[in-house]
């Protein structure tokens, strides 16, 4: 079942919406059938129209609904950077809020960090923003102390 939407907007790139709810039934069925689900960030509105949804937002909401232990967001950036362009490897929700408030986190990183923050605040134990340009980035982030991105924890 596609995510339900609220407050859709029509913009030049097509119909864009936000996640209102997610029915995890199909994902549960696939996982229990030993399939790996691949989820397209497309939702269906009340009137049956299809809407594009930011993929990070869908991933974060899926992590919340499925009570995931971790959320991993791959990006083409080194991670969340401080004012000196140094990667901040570990952040708490409070630190993220402060970095947004003082303008350190801005632009294209804002939707990604807000998605990660929402997931952590909703019970996901950790959210990782990982530099997908690095070979074996996910393994390095999960299994080394240094990692290759930013870890956000509650």
mmCIF file of C-alpha atoms in Angstrom:
data_model
loop_
_atom_site.group_PDB
_atom_site.id
_atom_site.type_symbol
_atom_site.label_atom_id
_atom_site.label_comp_id
_atom_site.label_asym_id
_atom_site.label_seq_id
_atom_site.Cartn_x
_atom_site.Cartn_y
_atom_site.Cartn_z
ATOM 1 C CA UNK A 1 0.000 0.000 0.000
ATOM 2 C CA UNK A 2 1.328 3.392 -0.970
ATOM 3 C CA UNK A 3 1.740 6.045 1.702
ATOM 4 C CA UNK A 4 -1.302 8.272 2.140
ATOM 5 C CA UNK A 5 -0.729 11.957 1.556
ATOM 6 C CA UNK A 6 -1.723 15.295 2.998
ATOM 7 C CA UNK A 7 -1.460 18.838 1.666
ATOM 8 C CA UNK A 8 -0.279 18.031 -1.871
ATOM 9 C CA UNK A 9 1.166 20.853 -3.921
ATOM 10 C CA UNK A 10 1.420 21.052 -7.682
ATOM 11 C CA UNK A 11 4.783 22.361 -8.856
ATOM 12 C CA UNK A 12 6.721 22.240 -12.092
ATOM 13 C CA UNK A 13 8.166 18.770 -11.471
ATOM 14 C CA UNK A 14 4.699 17.250 -11.005
ATOM 15 C CA UNK A 15 2.493 16.385 -8.086
ATOM 16 C CA UNK A 16 4.374 16.531 -4.791
ATOM 17 C CA UNK A 17 2.990 15.404 -1.442
ATOM 18 C CA UNK A 18 3.886 14.624 2.134
ATOM 19 C CA UNK A 19 3.394 11.424 4.083
ATOM 20 C CA UNK A 20 0.182 11.385 6.126
ATOM 21 C CA UNK A 21 0.248 7.677 7.005
ATOM 22 C CA UNK A 22 1.872 4.417 5.986
ATOM 23 C CA UNK A 23 0.369 0.944 6.011
ATOM 24 C CA UNK A 24 3.307 -1.410 6.681
ATOM 25 C CA UNK A 25 1.301 -4.526 5.784
ATOM 26 C CA UNK A 26 2.849 -5.088 2.359
ATOM 27 C CA UNK A 27 6.384 -4.576 3.701
ATOM 28 C CA UNK A 28 5.707 -6.971 6.598
ATOM 29 C CA UNK A 29 4.372 -9.581 4.163
ATOM 30 C CA UNK A 30 7.435 -9.262 1.922
ATOM 31 C CA UNK A 31 9.901 -9.433 4.812
ATOM 32 C CA UNK A 32 8.174 -12.486 6.277
ATOM 33 C CA UNK A 33 8.281 -14.069 2.811
ATOM 34 C CA UNK A 34 12.084 -13.582 2.748
ATOM 35 C CA UNK A 35 11.943 -10.813 0.147
ATOM 36 C CA UNK A 36 13.844 -7.543 0.317
ATOM 37 C CA UNK A 37 11.337 -4.778 -0.327
ATOM 38 C CA UNK A 38 12.289 -1.894 -2.606
ATOM 39 C CA UNK A 39 10.051 1.077 -1.957
ATOM 40 C CA UNK A 40 9.461 3.827 -4.503
ATOM 41 C CA UNK A 41 8.703 7.216 -2.927
ATOM 42 C CA UNK A 42 5.280 7.468 -4.563
ATOM 43 C CA UNK A 43 2.093 8.025 -2.625
ATOM 44 C CA UNK A 44 -1.595 8.013 -3.471
ATOM 45 C CA UNK A 45 -3.932 10.852 -2.503
ATOM 46 C CA UNK A 46 -7.546 10.521 -1.421
ATOM 47 C CA UNK A 47 -8.723 11.106 -4.989
ATOM 48 C CA UNK A 48 -6.434 8.355 -6.357
ATOM 49 C CA UNK A 49 -3.769 10.603 -7.902
ATOM 50 C CA UNK A 50 -0.111 9.629 -7.590
ATOM 51 C CA UNK A 51 2.324 11.995 -5.891
ATOM 52 C CA UNK A 52 6.100 12.142 -5.679
ATOM 53 C CA UNK A 53 7.400 12.256 -2.112
ATOM 54 C CA UNK A 54 10.924 13.106 -0.990
ATOM 55 C CA UNK A 55 12.691 9.718 -0.740
ATOM 56 C CA UNK A 56 14.427 10.606 2.539
ATOM 57 C CA UNK A 57 11.071 11.537 4.054
ATOM 58 C CA UNK A 58 9.537 8.218 3.002
ATOM 59 C CA UNK A 59 12.552 6.304 4.349
ATOM 60 C CA UNK A 60 12.344 8.111 7.677
ATOM 61 C CA UNK A 61 8.602 7.533 8.045
ATOM 62 C CA UNK A 62 9.023 3.866 7.070
ATOM 63 C CA UNK A 63 11.738 3.516 9.730
ATOM 64 C CA UNK A 64 9.362 4.998 12.297
ATOM 65 C CA UNK A 65 6.385 2.812 11.321
ATOM 66 C CA UNK A 66 8.494 -0.352 11.168
ATOM 67 C CA UNK A 67 10.218 0.512 14.475
ATOM 68 C CA UNK A 68 13.599 0.187 12.783
ATOM 69 C CA UNK A 69 16.753 0.124 14.858
ATOM 70 C CA UNK A 70 18.649 2.249 12.317
ATOM 71 C CA UNK A 71 17.903 4.606 9.472
ATOM 72 C CA UNK A 72 20.616 5.091 6.865
ATOM 73 C CA UNK A 73 20.445 7.982 4.429
ATOM 74 C CA UNK A 74 23.043 8.004 1.653
ATOM 75 C CA UNK A 75 24.009 11.347 0.191
ATOM 76 C CA UNK A 76 26.668 12.956 -1.982
ATOM 77 C CA UNK A 77 28.107 14.931 0.929
ATOM 78 C CA UNK A 78 30.605 13.970 3.606
ATOM 79 C CA UNK A 79 27.903 14.256 6.270
ATOM 80 C CA UNK A 80 26.785 17.112 8.485
ATOM 81 C CA UNK A 81 29.515 19.744 8.526
ATOM 82 C CA UNK A 82 30.435 22.318 11.170
ATOM 83 C CA UNK A 83 31.173 25.959 10.302
ATOM 84 C CA UNK A 84 34.757 24.951 9.382
ATOM 85 C CA UNK A 85 33.542 22.242 6.952
ATOM 86 C CA UNK A 86 34.619 19.456 9.297
ATOM 87 C CA UNK A 87 32.342 16.400 9.489
ATOM 88 C CA UNK A 88 30.401 16.142 12.717
ATOM 89 C CA UNK A 89 30.514 12.395 13.282
ATOM 90 C CA UNK A 90 28.115 12.104 16.201
ATOM 91 C CA UNK A 91 25.232 14.354 17.211
ATOM 92 C CA UNK A 92 22.371 14.302 19.668
ATOM 93 C CA UNK A 93 18.930 15.643 18.835
ATOM 94 C CA UNK A 94 19.628 18.692 21.001
ATOM 95 C CA UNK A 95 22.886 19.396 19.144
ATOM 96 C CA UNK A 96 21.119 19.101 15.782
ATOM 97 C CA UNK A 97 18.475 21.604 16.902
ATOM 98 C CA UNK A 98 21.203 24.047 17.957
ATOM 99 C CA UNK A 99 23.068 23.654 14.632
ATOM 100 C CA UNK A 100 19.888 24.358 12.696
ATOM 101 C CA UNK A 101 19.083 27.359 14.891
ATOM 102 C CA UNK A 102 22.522 28.942 14.433
ATOM 103 C CA UNK A 103 22.573 28.360 10.665
ATOM 104 C CA UNK A 104 25.349 25.747 10.610
ATOM 105 C CA UNK A 105 22.996 23.237 9.000
ATOM 106 C CA UNK A 106 21.250 24.800 6.021
ATOM 107 C CA UNK A 107 20.196 24.284 2.413
ATOM 108 C CA UNK A 108 19.954 20.790 0.977
ATOM 109 C CA UNK A 109 21.078 19.138 4.212
ATOM 110 C CA UNK A 110 18.052 20.484 6.127
ATOM 111 C CA UNK A 111 15.429 18.048 4.771
ATOM 112 C CA UNK A 112 17.784 15.105 5.294
ATOM 113 C CA UNK A 113 18.729 16.099 8.848
ATOM 114 C CA UNK A 114 15.115 16.857 9.776
ATOM 115 C CA UNK A 115 14.058 13.447 8.477
ATOM 116 C CA UNK A 116 16.801 11.770 10.539
ATOM 117 C CA UNK A 117 15.928 13.840 13.592
ATOM 118 C CA UNK A 118 12.202 13.053 13.302
ATOM 119 C CA UNK A 119 12.978 9.338 13.050
ATOM 120 C CA UNK A 120 15.220 9.388 16.129
ATOM 121 C CA UNK A 121 12.677 11.387 18.109
ATOM 122 C CA UNK A 122 10.004 8.846 17.087
ATOM 123 C CA UNK A 123 11.980 5.919 18.491
ATOM 124 C CA UNK A 124 14.489 4.871 15.831
ATOM 125 C CA UNK A 125 17.686 4.299 17.849
ATOM 126 C CA UNK A 126 20.095 5.898 15.381
ATOM 127 C CA UNK A 127 20.054 7.681 12.052
ATOM 128 C CA UNK A 128 23.142 7.757 9.851
ATOM 129 C CA UNK A 129 23.781 10.298 7.117
ATOM 130 C CA UNK A 130 26.417 8.556 5.046
ATOM 131 C CA UNK A 131 28.650 9.698 2.196
ATOM 132 C CA UNK A 132 27.532 7.351 -0.566
ATOM 133 C CA UNK A 133 30.467 8.372 -2.776
ATOM 134 C CA UNK A 134 32.845 6.431 -0.533
ATOM 135 C CA UNK A 135 33.425 2.790 -1.430
ATOM 136 C CA UNK A 136 31.893 0.474 1.189
ATOM 137 C CA UNK A 137 30.424 3.521 2.973
ATOM 138 C CA UNK A 138 27.674 1.622 4.780
ATOM 139 C CA UNK A 139 30.076 -0.995 6.135
ATOM 140 C CA UNK A 140 32.554 1.674 7.207
ATOM 141 C CA UNK A 141 29.844 3.670 8.972
ATOM 142 C CA UNK A 142 28.463 0.646 10.799
ATOM 143 C CA UNK A 143 31.635 -1.225 11.675
ATOM 144 C CA UNK A 144 34.330 1.372 12.313
ATOM 145 C CA UNK A 145 34.729 3.996 15.014
ATOM 146 C CA UNK A 146 35.486 6.731 12.476
ATOM 147 C CA UNK A 147 32.641 6.049 10.044
ATOM 148 C CA UNK A 148 32.042 8.070 6.876
ATOM 149 C CA UNK A 149 29.246 10.376 7.832
ATOM 150 C CA UNK A 150 27.167 11.628 10.716
ATOM 151 C CA UNK A 151 25.408 9.534 13.347
ATOM 152 C CA UNK A 152 22.402 11.068 15.085
ATOM 153 C CA UNK A 153 21.175 9.446 18.257
ATOM 154 C CA UNK A 154 18.488 10.276 20.810
#
